[in-house]
Amino acid sequence: MKRVLWYLIAGSKGGVNRARIIKTLHDRPYNVNQLSKELDLDYKTIKHHMKVLEDHDIIFNSTGEKKYGAMYFLSNRMEENYPIFLDILSKMKT
């Protein structure tokens, strides 16, 4: 998981936005539209990052389908590894 997080957050162009999404979903579940408003990002941008995060088992949605309004949560795997995520963020800032 550590390598996946390094790649998704620090090793790719969209890492900053993916980190923002992860941090936001750690507080509470959101749907794509709510995240778009909360993070002040384009809806399509959020959709793209959500697909990347879902493909890597970082997040999941409540319905298992890509329906409008589906609520997204951090996966159990991500919840367990959240301290690693925070460590990566702190190393990026230095």
XYZ file of C-alpha atoms in Angstrom:
94
model
C 0.000 0.000 0.000
C 2.851 2.385 0.777
C 4.191 2.145 -2.779
C 0.745 2.655 -4.253
C 0.213 5.765 -2.146
C 3.643 7.163 -3.056
C 2.807 6.674 -6.718
C -0.730 8.090 -6.526
C 0.112 11.060 -4.307
C 3.749 12.016 -4.843
C 4.607 10.385 -8.140
C 1.955 11.685 -10.485
C 0.582 14.976 -11.731
C -2.819 14.710 -10.045
C -1.439 13.676 -6.672
C -2.295 16.905 -4.892
C -5.961 16.652 -5.848
C -6.075 12.950 -4.972
C -4.594 13.753 -1.551
C -7.262 16.411 -1.026
C -9.971 13.893 -1.915
C -8.575 11.287 0.480
C -8.340 13.804 3.322
C -11.887 15.009 2.687
C -13.323 11.486 2.560
C -11.527 10.656 5.794
C -13.797 13.170 7.555
C -17.069 11.904 6.088
C -18.533 10.318 2.923
C -19.342 12.492 -0.087
C -20.725 12.004 -3.559
C -18.880 13.347 -6.604
C -20.997 16.493 -6.848
C -20.486 17.324 -3.165
C -16.730 16.764 -3.478
C -16.644 19.015 -6.522
C -18.214 21.830 -4.516
C -16.244 21.138 -1.325
C -12.872 21.100 -3.103
C -13.765 23.717 -5.732
C -12.784 21.394 -8.573
C -14.527 20.563 -11.827
C -16.957 17.643 -11.641
C -15.127 15.770 -14.428
C -11.803 16.253 -12.638
C -13.245 14.704 -9.484
C -14.736 11.816 -11.513
C -11.329 11.102 -13.051
C -9.524 11.058 -9.700
C -12.264 8.982 -8.094
C -11.844 6.329 -10.796
C -8.080 6.230 -10.216
C -8.568 5.945 -6.454
C -11.257 3.293 -6.826
C -9.088 1.264 -9.241
C -6.354 1.178 -6.572
C -8.685 0.191 -3.682
C -8.329 3.546 -1.934
C -12.047 4.351 -2.021
C -15.333 2.576 -2.743
C -18.871 3.737 -3.309
C -21.926 2.723 -1.378
C -23.816 1.173 -4.274
C -20.991 -0.570 -6.100
C -22.274 1.137 -9.256
C -21.325 4.422 -10.914
C -24.721 6.002 -10.265
C -25.156 9.737 -9.792
C -25.321 10.504 -6.109
C -23.426 7.385 -4.971
C -21.627 8.092 -1.723
C -17.894 7.395 -1.554
C -15.941 6.182 1.458
C -12.321 5.324 2.152
C -11.738 1.596 1.808
C -10.907 -0.427 4.910
C -7.432 -0.890 3.486
C -6.990 2.875 3.193
C -8.377 3.493 6.681
C -5.834 1.040 8.074
C -3.021 2.750 6.187
C -4.099 6.357 6.766
C -1.039 7.055 8.985
C 1.192 6.081 6.032
C -0.718 8.547 3.862
C -0.152 11.305 6.434
C 3.537 10.423 6.586
C 3.805 10.716 2.800
C 2.090 14.102 2.908
C 4.466 15.379 5.577
C 7.481 14.260 3.543
C 6.120 15.976 0.434
C 5.869 19.305 2.269
C 9.523 19.236 3.345
